[in-house]
Amino acid sequence: MKLPPQVKLVDVGPRDGLQNEKQAVPAEVKIGLVHRLQEAGLKDIEVTSFVSPKWVPQMADNAQVMQGIRRRPGVRYSVLTPNMKGFEAAIAAPREEWPDEIVVFGAASEAFSQKNINCSIAESIERFRPVVAAAREKGIHVRGAMSCAVGCPYEGEIAPERVGMLARLMKDIGVQHVGVADTIGVGTPLKVRRAIEATLEHYGIDDISGHYHDTYGQALSNTLASLELGVWQFDTSVGGLGGCPFAKGATGNVATEDVVYMLHGMGIETGIDLDQLIDAGVYINQALGREPNSRVSKALRTKRSA
Ligand code: HMG
Ligand code: MG
């Protein structure tokens, strides 16, 4: 079996991880998390989202967080921008505080599209179109998230053809990279493979990533199945934080610690220092008053204290 020798992880903890938290998380803590992640070797960090503060109050401090981070050369900082209002807010700051990458987020399920971004799939593409054009014109990389790529909390199972259709729509408007997202973590390896294969009809393997929530404990298996197809980019979340307020029952993304442990154990490089990453997970979980949701973090911390 030929596996990628290197993998790039995008830590989505500061965004996907924290967007669902009911308790207030101060901007300084979010900034502290970004700093710890980059010190641990993460080269891609999803920092925040420029969405409606009425819909997602936790991300209302987006500009403050973007302004507060100490940029490290070689690190790509991304933010979610669902429409022009969000994109304009993301670039209202001086250029050095702009995101390096923006994410437009669509869904393979009509019902989820309505619940999450209040419009149909077709309408979402029309909202994204000017955002993508404006971002690319300014030299900002554009990623597209494809939610509910295997299952939807409202529509149930999602056929791979629908993922292929969304990928084609994203491609048509100039989205450069797409993430196959198992929003509610119901996917199993063969279903995830089929969603990726449908995406491969429109995007090359270097422009596809996996974004797996771990609700049913399948995310590591789904990651391995994706690696076997040649996928080498994944979104993960430190401490297994995460969830979408509009995806009932969804829990966190697969923990970055668990994925790093698996990859290093397979001889695949990530450039990430697992010890420092564990400390980053402890830091944010202490701020939230709980334990990191990562088996690897727990096991290695037990070993450390022994
Ligand atoms: P809408 O209500 O359809 O938008 O919301 P609208 O254009 O009709 O505007 C309504 C109000 O929202 C107006 O304010 C706008 O100014 C304001 P009002 O006049 O009522 O005071 N507004 C905004 N404010 C700030 N920033 C903006 C913005 N846009 C409009 N960008 C919208 C549409 C998309 C904004 C809304 O539905 C929304 O914010 N949804 C939140 C979606 C979200 O953040 N979901 C979680 C992230 S996605 C995710 O987690 C999945 C992912 O991880 C992959 C996976 O796992 O599947 C990526
Ligand atoms: Mg997600």
JSON list of C-alpha atoms in Angstrom, two decimals, residues 23-225:
[
{"chain": "A", "resi": 23, "resn": "GLN", "atom": "CA", "xyz": [-19.47, 29.59, 27.84]},
{"chain": "A", "resi": 24, "resn": "ALA", "atom": "CA", "xyz": [-17.65, 32.78, 26.92]},
{"chain": "A", "resi": 25, "resn": "VAL", "atom": "CA", "xyz": [-14.08, 32.15, 25.84]},
{"chain": "A", "resi": 26, "resn": "PRO", "atom": "CA", "xyz": [-12.07, 35.39, 26.03]},
{"chain": "A", "resi": 27, "resn": "ALA", "atom": "CA", "xyz": [-10.29, 36.51, 22.86]},
{"chain": "A", "resi": 28, "resn": "GLU", "atom": "CA", "xyz": [-6.94, 36.33, 24.73]},
{"chain": "A", "resi": 29, "resn": "VAL", "atom": "CA", "xyz": [-7.49, 32.62, 25.35]},
{"chain": "A", "resi": 30, "resn": "LYS", "atom": "CA", "xyz": [-8.27, 32.02, 21.66]},
{"chain": "A", "resi": 31, "resn": "ILE", "atom": "CA", "xyz": [-5.14, 33.96, 20.72]},
{"chain": "A", "resi": 32, "resn": "GLY", "atom": "CA", "xyz": [-3.17, 31.94, 23.29]},
{"chain": "A", "resi": 33, "resn": "LEU", "atom": "CA", "xyz": [-4.43, 28.75, 21.65]},
{"chain": "A", "resi": 34, "resn": "VAL", "atom": "CA", "xyz": [-3.35, 29.89, 18.17]},
{"chain": "A", "resi": 35, "resn": "HIS", "atom": "CA", "xyz": [0.11, 30.73, 19.57]},
{"chain": "A", "resi": 36, "resn": "ARG", "atom": "CA", "xyz": [0.47, 27.32, 21.20]},
{"chain": "A", "resi": 37, "resn": "LEU", "atom": "CA", "xyz": [-0.63, 25.53, 18.05]},
{"chain": "A", "resi": 38, "resn": "GLN", "atom": "CA", "xyz": [1.92, 27.32, 15.90]},
{"chain": "A", "resi": 39, "resn": "GLU", "atom": "CA", "xyz": [4.62, 26.70, 18.50]},
{"chain": "A", "resi": 40, "resn": "ALA", "atom": "CA", "xyz": [3.74, 23.00, 18.32]},
{"chain": "A", "resi": 41, "resn": "GLY", "atom": "CA", "xyz": [4.45, 23.12, 14.57]},
{"chain": "A", "resi": 42, "resn": "LEU", "atom": "CA", "xyz": [1.01, 23.56, 13.01]},
{"chain": "A", "resi": 43, "resn": "LYS", "atom": "CA", "xyz": [1.42, 25.32, 9.67]},
{"chain": "A", "resi": 44, "resn": "ASP", "atom": "CA", "xyz": [-2.29, 25.83, 9.04]},
{"chain": "A", "resi": 45, "resn": "ILE", "atom": "CA", "xyz": [-4.70, 27.18, 11.60]},
{"chain": "A", "resi": 46, "resn": "GLU", "atom": "CA", "xyz": [-8.39, 27.98, 11.14]},
{"chain": "A", "resi": 47, "resn": "VAL", "atom": "CA", "xyz": [-8.67, 30.95, 13.45]},
{"chain": "A", "resi": 48, "resn": "THR", "atom": "CA", "xyz": [-12.25, 32.21, 13.45]},
{"chain": "A", "resi": 49, "resn": "SER", "atom": "CA", "xyz": [-15.28, 32.93, 11.31]},
{"chain": "A", "resi": 50, "resn": "PHE", "atom": "CA", "xyz": [-16.86, 36.10, 9.99]},
{"chain": "A", "resi": 51, "resn": "VAL", "atom": "CA", "xyz": [-20.46, 35.01, 10.38]},
{"chain": "A", "resi": 52, "resn": "SER", "atom": "CA", "xyz": [-23.47, 36.62, 11.99]},
{"chain": "A", "resi": 53, "resn": "PRO", "atom": "CA", "xyz": [-22.86, 37.17, 15.74]},
{"chain": "A", "resi": 54, "resn": "LYS", "atom": "CA", "xyz": [-26.57, 36.49, 16.25]},
{"chain": "A", "resi": 55, "resn": "TRP", "atom": "CA", "xyz": [-26.13, 33.01, 14.75]},
{"chain": "A", "resi": 56, "resn": "VAL", "atom": "CA", "xyz": [-22.77, 32.21, 16.34]},
{"chain": "A", "resi": 57, "resn": "PRO", "atom": "CA", "xyz": [-22.08, 34.55, 19.30]},
{"chain": "A", "resi": 58, "resn": "GLN", "atom": "CA", "xyz": [-18.84, 32.74, 20.16]},
{"chain": "A", "resi": 59, "resn": "MET", "atom": "CA", "xyz": [-17.17, 34.05, 16.98]},
{"chain": "A", "resi": 60, "resn": "ALA", "atom": "CA", "xyz": [-18.23, 37.69, 17.50]},
{"chain": "A", "resi": 61, "resn": "ASP", "atom": "CA", "xyz": [-14.67, 38.60, 18.52]},
{"chain": "A", "resi": 62, "resn": "ASN", "atom": "CA", "xyz": [-13.31, 37.56, 15.10]},
{"chain": "A", "resi": 63, "resn": "ALA", "atom": "CA", "xyz": [-11.55, 40.85, 14.30]},
{"chain": "A", "resi": 64, "resn": "GLN", "atom": "CA", "xyz": [-10.04, 41.10, 17.79]},
{"chain": "A", "resi": 65, "resn": "VAL", "atom": "CA", "xyz": [-8.64, 37.58, 17.52]},
{"chain": "A", "resi": 66, "resn": "MET", "atom": "CA", "xyz": [-7.21, 38.15, 14.03]},
{"chain": "A", "resi": 67, "resn": "GLN", "atom": "CA", "xyz": [-5.63, 41.38, 15.21]},
{"chain": "A", "resi": 68, "resn": "GLY", "atom": "CA", "xyz": [-4.17, 39.81, 18.34]},
{"chain": "A", "resi": 69, "resn": "ILE", "atom": "CA", "xyz": [-2.33, 36.86, 16.84]},
{"chain": "A", "resi": 70, "resn": "ARG", "atom": "CA", "xyz": [1.43, 37.08, 16.49]},
{"chain": "A", "resi": 71, "resn": "ARG", "atom": "CA", "xyz": [2.01, 35.82, 12.96]},
{"chain": "A", "resi": 72, "resn": "ARG", "atom": "CA", "xyz": [4.62, 33.20, 12.47]},
{"chain": "A", "resi": 73, "resn": "PRO", "atom": "CA", "xyz": [6.26, 33.03, 9.02]},
{"chain": "A", "resi": 74, "resn": "GLY", "atom": "CA", "xyz": [5.18, 30.00, 7.04]},
{"chain": "A", "resi": 75, "resn": "VAL", "atom": "CA", "xyz": [1.88, 29.58, 8.87]},
{"chain": "A", "resi": 76, "resn": "ARG", "atom": "CA", "xyz": [-1.39, 29.93, 6.94]},
{"chain": "A", "resi": 77, "resn": "TYR", "atom": "CA", "xyz": [-4.23, 31.54, 8.88]},
{"chain": "A", "resi": 78, "resn": "SER", "atom": "CA", "xyz": [-7.74, 30.90, 7.59]},
{"chain": "A", "resi": 79, "resn": "VAL", "atom": "CA", "xyz": [-11.21, 32.19, 8.43]},
{"chain": "A", "resi": 80, "resn": "LEU", "atom": "CA", "xyz": [-14.75, 31.32, 7.38]},
{"chain": "A", "resi": 81, "resn": "THR", "atom": "CA", "xyz": [-16.57, 33.88, 5.22]},
{"chain": "A", "resi": 82, "resn": "PRO", "atom": "CA", "xyz": [-20.05, 32.80, 4.05]},
{"chain": "A", "resi": 83, "resn": "ASN", "atom": "CA", "xyz": [-20.89, 35.98, 2.13]},
{"chain": "A", "resi": 84, "resn": "MET", "atom": "CA", "xyz": [-19.55, 39.36, 1.01]},
{"chain": "A", "resi": 85, "resn": "LYS", "atom": "CA", "xyz": [-20.39, 40.93, 4.35]},
{"chain": "A", "resi": 86, "resn": "GLY", "atom": "CA", "xyz": [-18.16, 38.40, 6.07]},
{"chain": "A", "resi": 87, "resn": "PHE", "atom": "CA", "xyz": [-15.40, 38.74, 3.49]},
{"chain": "A", "resi": 88, "resn": "GLU", "atom": "CA", "xyz": [-15.41, 42.54, 3.72]},
{"chain": "A", "resi": 89, "resn": "ALA", "atom": "CA", "xyz": [-15.19, 42.31, 7.51]},
{"chain": "A", "resi": 90, "resn": "ALA", "atom": "CA", "xyz": [-12.28, 39.88, 7.19]},
{"chain": "A", "resi": 91, "resn": "ILE", "atom": "CA", "xyz": [-10.29, 42.32, 5.07]},
{"chain": "A", "resi": 92, "resn": "ALA", "atom": "CA", "xyz": [-11.34, 45.52, 6.83]},
{"chain": "A", "resi": 93, "resn": "ALA", "atom": "CA", "xyz": [-8.12, 45.35, 8.85]},
{"chain": "A", "resi": 94, "resn": "PRO", "atom": "CA", "xyz": [-4.67, 46.37, 7.56]},
{"chain": "A", "resi": 95, "resn": "ARG", "atom": "CA", "xyz": [-3.31, 43.91, 5.00]},
{"chain": "A", "resi": 96, "resn": "GLU", "atom": "CA", "xyz": [-0.93, 42.25, 7.45]},
{"chain": "A", "resi": 97, "resn": "GLU", "atom": "CA", "xyz": [-3.96, 41.16, 9.48]},
{"chain": "A", "resi": 98, "resn": "TRP", "atom": "CA", "xyz": [-5.85, 39.65, 6.53]},
{"chain": "A", "resi": 99, "resn": "PRO", "atom": "CA", "xyz": [-6.42, 35.93, 6.46]},
{"chain": "A", "resi": 100, "resn": "ASP", "atom": "CA", "xyz": [-4.16, 33.98, 4.07]},
{"chain": "A", "resi": 101, "resn": "GLU", "atom": "CA", "xyz": [-7.08, 31.80, 3.17]},
{"chain": "A", "resi": 102, "resn": "ILE", "atom": "CA", "xyz": [-10.85, 32.06, 3.35]},
{"chain": "A", "resi": 103, "resn": "VAL", "atom": "CA", "xyz": [-13.35, 29.25, 3.56]},
{"chain": "A", "resi": 104, "resn": "VAL", "atom": "CA", "xyz": [-16.76, 29.27, 1.95]},
{"chain": "A", "resi": 105, "resn": "PHE", "atom": "CA", "xyz": [-18.95, 26.57, 3.37]},
{"chain": "A", "resi": 106, "resn": "GLY", "atom": "CA", "xyz": [-21.65, 24.76, 1.47]},
{"chain": "A", "resi": 107, "resn": "ALA", "atom": "CA", "xyz": [-23.48, 21.50, 2.02]},
{"chain": "A", "resi": 108, "resn": "ALA", "atom": "CA", "xyz": [-24.36, 18.42, 0.04]},
{"chain": "A", "resi": 109, "resn": "SER", "atom": "CA", "xyz": [-27.71, 18.45, 1.84]},
{"chain": "A", "resi": 110, "resn": "GLU", "atom": "CA", "xyz": [-30.42, 21.03, 1.13]},
{"chain": "A", "resi": 111, "resn": "ALA", "atom": "CA", "xyz": [-31.86, 20.82, 4.63]},
{"chain": "A", "resi": 112, "resn": "PHE", "atom": "CA", "xyz": [-28.49, 21.41, 6.26]},
{"chain": "A", "resi": 113, "resn": "SER", "atom": "CA", "xyz": [-27.73, 24.30, 3.91]},
{"chain": "A", "resi": 114, "resn": "GLN", "atom": "CA", "xyz": [-30.95, 25.97, 5.09]},
{"chain": "A", "resi": 115, "resn": "LYS", "atom": "CA", "xyz": [-30.27, 25.32, 8.78]},
{"chain": "A", "resi": 116, "resn": "ASN", "atom": "CA", "xyz": [-26.62, 26.38, 8.66]},
{"chain": "A", "resi": 117, "resn": "ILE", "atom": "CA", "xyz": [-26.51, 29.32, 6.28]},
{"chain": "A", "resi": 118, "resn": "ASN", "atom": "CA", "xyz": [-30.20, 30.07, 5.73]},
{"chain": "A", "resi": 119, "resn": "CYS", "atom": "CA", "xyz": [-30.30, 29.45, 1.99]},
{"chain": "A", "resi": 120, "resn": "SER", "atom": "CA", "xyz": [-30.49, 26.68, -0.61]},
{"chain": "A", "resi": 121, "resn": "ILE", "atom": "CA", "xyz": [-27.39, 25.07, -2.12]},
{"chain": "A", "resi": 122, "resn": "ALA", "atom": "CA", "xyz": [-27.93, 26.99, -5.38]},
{"chain": "A", "resi": 123, "resn": "GLU", "atom": "CA", "xyz": [-28.34, 30.28, -3.49]},
{"chain": "A", "resi": 124, "resn": "SER", "atom": "CA", "xyz": [-25.23, 29.56, -1.45]},
{"chain": "A", "resi": 125, "resn": "ILE", "atom": "CA", "xyz": [-23.19, 29.18, -4.63]},
{"chain": "A", "resi": 126, "resn": "GLU", "atom": "CA", "xyz": [-24.46, 32.58, -5.81]},
{"chain": "A", "resi": 127, "resn": "ARG", "atom": "CA", "xyz": [-23.44, 34.10, -2.47]},
{"chain": "A", "resi": 128, "resn": "PHE", "atom": "CA", "xyz": [-20.01, 32.48, -2.66]},
{"chain": "A", "resi": 129, "resn": "ARG", "atom": "CA", "xyz": [-19.35, 33.50, -6.27]},
{"chain": "A", "resi": 130, "resn": "PRO", "atom": "CA", "xyz": [-18.41, 37.17, -5.56]},
{"chain": "A", "resi": 131, "resn": "VAL", "atom": "CA", "xyz": [-16.56, 36.16, -2.38]},
{"chain": "A", "resi": 132, "resn": "VAL", "atom": "CA", "xyz": [-14.37, 33.73, -4.30]},
{"chain": "A", "resi": 133, "resn": "ALA", "atom": "CA", "xyz": [-13.71, 36.27, -7.07]},
{"chain": "A", "resi": 134, "resn": "ALA", "atom": "CA", "xyz": [-12.84, 39.05, -4.61]},
{"chain": "A", "resi": 135, "resn": "ALA", "atom": "CA", "xyz": [-10.57, 36.81, -2.54]},
{"chain": "A", "resi": 136, "resn": "ARG", "atom": "CA", "xyz": [-8.68, 35.47, -5.55]},
{"chain": "A", "resi": 137, "resn": "GLU", "atom": "CA", "xyz": [-8.33, 38.96, -6.98]},
{"chain": "A", "resi": 138, "resn": "LYS", "atom": "CA", "xyz": [-6.62, 39.92, -3.70]},
{"chain": "A", "resi": 139, "resn": "GLY", "atom": "CA", "xyz": [-4.38, 36.85, -3.73]},
{"chain": "A", "resi": 140, "resn": "ILE", "atom": "CA", "xyz": [-6.20, 35.10, -0.88]},
{"chain": "A", "resi": 141, "resn": "HIS", "atom": "CA", "xyz": [-6.47, 31.33, -1.26]},
{"chain": "A", "resi": 142, "resn": "VAL", "atom": "CA", "xyz": [-10.01, 29.91, -1.32]},
{"chain": "A", "resi": 143, "resn": "ARG", "atom": "CA", "xyz": [-11.07, 26.67, 0.28]},
{"chain": "A", "resi": 144, "resn": "GLY", "atom": "CA", "xyz": [-14.57, 25.25, 0.19]},
{"chain": "A", "resi": 145, "resn": "ALA", "atom": "CA", "xyz": [-16.07, 23.09, 2.91]},
{"chain": "A", "resi": 146, "resn": "MET", "atom": "CA", "xyz": [-18.59, 20.49, 1.76]},
{"chain": "A", "resi": 147, "resn": "SER", "atom": "CA", "xyz": [-20.70, 19.66, 4.79]},
{"chain": "A", "resi": 148, "resn": "CYS", "atom": "CA", "xyz": [-22.80, 16.54, 5.21]},
{"chain": "A", "resi": 149, "resn": "ALA", "atom": "CA", "xyz": [-20.75, 14.71, 2.58]},
{"chain": "A", "resi": 150, "resn": "VAL", "atom": "CA", "xyz": [-21.83, 11.32, 3.91]},
{"chain": "A", "resi": 151, "resn": "GLY", "atom": "CA", "xyz": [-24.77, 12.00, 6.19]},
{"chain": "A", "resi": 152, "resn": "CYS", "atom": "CA", "xyz": [-27.08, 14.77, 7.29]},
{"chain": "A", "resi": 153, "resn": "PRO", "atom": "CA", "xyz": [-28.87, 15.19, 10.63]},
{"chain": "A", "resi": 154, "resn": "TYR", "atom": "CA", "xyz": [-32.05, 16.11, 8.73]},
{"chain": "A", "resi": 155, "resn": "GLU", "atom": "CA", "xyz": [-31.90, 14.09, 5.48]},
{"chain": "A", "resi": 156, "resn": "GLY", "atom": "CA", "xyz": [-30.02, 10.98, 6.58]},
{"chain": "A", "resi": 157, "resn": "GLU", "atom": "CA", "xyz": [-27.62, 9.31, 4.18]},
{"chain": "A", "resi": 158, "resn": "ILE", "atom": "CA", "xyz": [-26.20, 11.47, 1.39]},
{"chain": "A", "resi": 159, "resn": "ALA", "atom": "CA", "xyz": [-25.38, 9.89, -1.99]},
{"chain": "A", "resi": 160, "resn": "PRO", "atom": "CA", "xyz": [-21.86, 10.44, -3.37]},
{"chain": "A", "resi": 161, "resn": "GLU", "atom": "CA", "xyz": [-23.39, 11.97, -6.52]},
{"chain": "A", "resi": 162, "resn": "ARG", "atom": "CA", "xyz": [-24.58, 14.90, -4.44]},
{"chain": "A", "resi": 163, "resn": "VAL", "atom": "CA", "xyz": [-21.07, 15.48, -3.18]},
{"chain": "A", "resi": 164, "resn": "GLY", "atom": "CA", "xyz": [-19.83, 15.31, -6.77]},
{"chain": "A", "resi": 165, "resn": "MET", "atom": "CA", "xyz": [-22.45, 17.85, -7.77]},
{"chain": "A", "resi": 166, "resn": "LEU", "atom": "CA", "xyz": [-21.42, 20.26, -5.02]},
{"chain": "A", "resi": 167, "resn": "ALA", "atom": "CA", "xyz": [-17.75, 19.82, -5.90]},
{"chain": "A", "resi": 168, "resn": "ARG", "atom": "CA", "xyz": [-18.56, 20.70, -9.51]},
{"chain": "A", "resi": 169, "resn": "LEU", "atom": "CA", "xyz": [-20.43, 23.85, -8.41]},
{"chain": "A", "resi": 170, "resn": "MET", "atom": "CA", "xyz": [-17.51, 24.85, -6.19]},
{"chain": "A", "resi": 171, "resn": "LYS", "atom": "CA", "xyz": [-15.07, 24.26, -9.04]},
{"chain": "A", "resi": 172, "resn": "ASP", "atom": "CA", "xyz": [-17.20, 26.32, -11.44]},
{"chain": "A", "resi": 173, "resn": "ILE", "atom": "CA", "xyz": [-17.01, 29.41, -9.24]},
{"chain": "A", "resi": 174, "resn": "GLY", "atom": "CA", "xyz": [-13.25, 29.13, -8.73]},
{"chain": "A", "resi": 175, "resn": "VAL", "atom": "CA", "xyz": [-12.92, 27.48, -5.32]},
{"chain": "A", "resi": 176, "resn": "GLN", "atom": "CA", "xyz": [-9.34, 26.17, -5.26]},
{"chain": "A", "resi": 177, "resn": "HIS", "atom": "CA", "xyz": [-9.53, 23.38, -2.72]},
{"chain": "A", "resi": 178, "resn": "VAL", "atom": "CA", "xyz": [-12.40, 21.44, -1.19]},
{"chain": "A", "resi": 179, "resn": "GLY", "atom": "CA", "xyz": [-12.83, 19.66, 2.11]},
{"chain": "A", "resi": 180, "resn": "VAL", "atom": "CA", "xyz": [-15.00, 16.57, 2.32]},
{"chain": "A", "resi": 181, "resn": "ALA", "atom": "CA", "xyz": [-16.72, 17.06, 5.66]},
{"chain": "A", "resi": 182, "resn": "ASP", "atom": "CA", "xyz": [-18.44, 14.44, 7.76]},
{"chain": "A", "resi": 183, "resn": "THR", "atom": "CA", "xyz": [-20.22, 17.07, 9.83]},
{"chain": "A", "resi": 184, "resn": "ILE", "atom": "CA", "xyz": [-21.97, 14.68, 12.20]},
{"chain": "A", "resi": 185, "resn": "GLY", "atom": "CA", "xyz": [-19.37, 11.92, 12.22]},
{"chain": "A", "resi": 186, "resn": "VAL", "atom": "CA", "xyz": [-21.63, 9.17, 10.90]},
{"chain": "A", "resi": 187, "resn": "GLY", "atom": "CA", "xyz": [-19.34, 8.11, 8.05]},
{"chain": "A", "resi": 188, "resn": "THR", "atom": "CA", "xyz": [-17.56, 4.79, 7.81]},
{"chain": "A", "resi": 189, "resn": "PRO", "atom": "CA", "xyz": [-14.49, 4.14, 5.62]},
{"chain": "A", "resi": 190, "resn": "LEU", "atom": "CA", "xyz": [-16.16, 2.94, 2.42]},
{"chain": "A", "resi": 191, "resn": "LYS", "atom": "CA", "xyz": [-18.75, 5.72, 2.46]},
{"chain": "A", "resi": 192, "resn": "VAL", "atom": "CA", "xyz": [-16.05, 8.30, 3.00]},
{"chain": "A", "resi": 193, "resn": "ARG", "atom": "CA", "xyz": [-14.02, 6.77, 0.16]},
{"chain": "A", "resi": 194, "resn": "ARG", "atom": "CA", "xyz": [-17.01, 7.09, -2.16]},
{"chain": "A", "resi": 195, "resn": "ALA", "atom": "CA", "xyz": [-17.49, 10.76, -1.22]},
{"chain": "A", "resi": 196, "resn": "ILE", "atom": "CA", "xyz": [-13.81, 11.41, -1.97]},
{"chain": "A", "resi": 197, "resn": "GLU", "atom": "CA", "xyz": [-13.99, 9.50, -5.25]},
{"chain": "A", "resi": 198, "resn": "ALA", "atom": "CA", "xyz": [-16.96, 11.66, -6.30]},
{"chain": "A", "resi": 199, "resn": "THR", "atom": "CA", "xyz": [-14.91, 14.75, -5.45]},
{"chain": "A", "resi": 200, "resn": "LEU", "atom": "CA", "xyz": [-11.94, 13.44, -7.42]},
{"chain": "A", "resi": 201, "resn": "GLU", "atom": "CA", "xyz": [-14.03, 13.79, -10.58]},
{"chain": "A", "resi": 202, "resn": "HIS", "atom": "CA", "xyz": [-13.65, 17.56, -10.20]},
{"chain": "A", "resi": 203, "resn": "TYR", "atom": "CA", "xyz": [-10.55, 18.19, -8.04]},
{"chain": "A", "resi": 204, "resn": "GLY", "atom": "CA", "xyz": [-7.09, 16.67, -8.03]},
{"chain": "A", "resi": 205, "resn": "ILE", "atom": "CA", "xyz": [-5.92, 14.77, -4.98]},
{"chain": "A", "resi": 206, "resn": "ASP", "atom": "CA", "xyz": [-3.72, 17.71, -3.90]},
{"chain": "A", "resi": 207, "resn": "ASP", "atom": "CA", "xyz": [-6.79, 19.94, -3.66]},
{"chain": "A", "resi": 208, "resn": "ILE", "atom": "CA", "xyz": [-8.93, 17.71, -1.47]},
{"chain": "A", "resi": 209, "resn": "SER", "atom": "CA", "xyz": [-8.88, 17.39, 2.29]},
{"chain": "A", "resi": 210, "resn": "GLY", "atom": "CA", "xyz": [-10.79, 15.36, 4.84]},
{"chain": "A", "resi": 211, "resn": "HIS", "atom": "CA", "xyz": [-12.71, 16.93, 7.73]},
{"chain": "A", "resi": 212, "resn": "TYR", "atom": "CA", "xyz": [-14.06, 14.25, 10.03]},
{"chain": "A", "resi": 213, "resn": "HIS", "atom": "CA", "xyz": [-16.05, 14.72, 13.19]},
{"chain": "A", "resi": 214, "resn": "ASP", "atom": "CA", "xyz": [-15.66, 11.81, 15.57]},
{"chain": "A", "resi": 215, "resn": "THR", "atom": "CA", "xyz": [-19.18, 11.44, 16.93]},
{"chain": "A", "resi": 216, "resn": "TYR", "atom": "CA", "xyz": [-19.33, 7.68, 16.26]},
{"chain": "A", "resi": 217, "resn": "GLY", "atom": "CA", "xyz": [-15.61, 7.02, 16.80]},
{"chain": "A", "resi": 218, "resn": "GLN", "atom": "CA", "xyz": [-14.96, 6.46, 13.09]},
{"chain": "A", "resi": 219, "resn": "ALA", "atom": "CA", "xyz": [-12.75, 9.43, 12.30]},
{"chain": "A", "resi": 220, "resn": "LEU", "atom": "CA", "xyz": [-9.36, 7.71, 12.56]},
{"chain": "A", "resi": 221, "resn": "SER", "atom": "CA", "xyz": [-10.58, 4.86, 10.36]},
{"chain": "A", "resi": 222, "resn": "ASN", "atom": "CA", "xyz": [-11.96, 7.38, 7.91]},
{"chain": "A", "resi": 223, "resn": "THR", "atom": "CA", "xyz": [-8.62, 9.20, 7.94]},
{"chain": "A", "resi": 224, "resn": "LEU", "atom": "CA", "xyz": [-6.78, 5.97, 7.15]},
{"chain": "A", "resi": 225, "resn": "ALA", "atom": "CA", "xyz": [-9.21, 5.16, 4.33]}
]
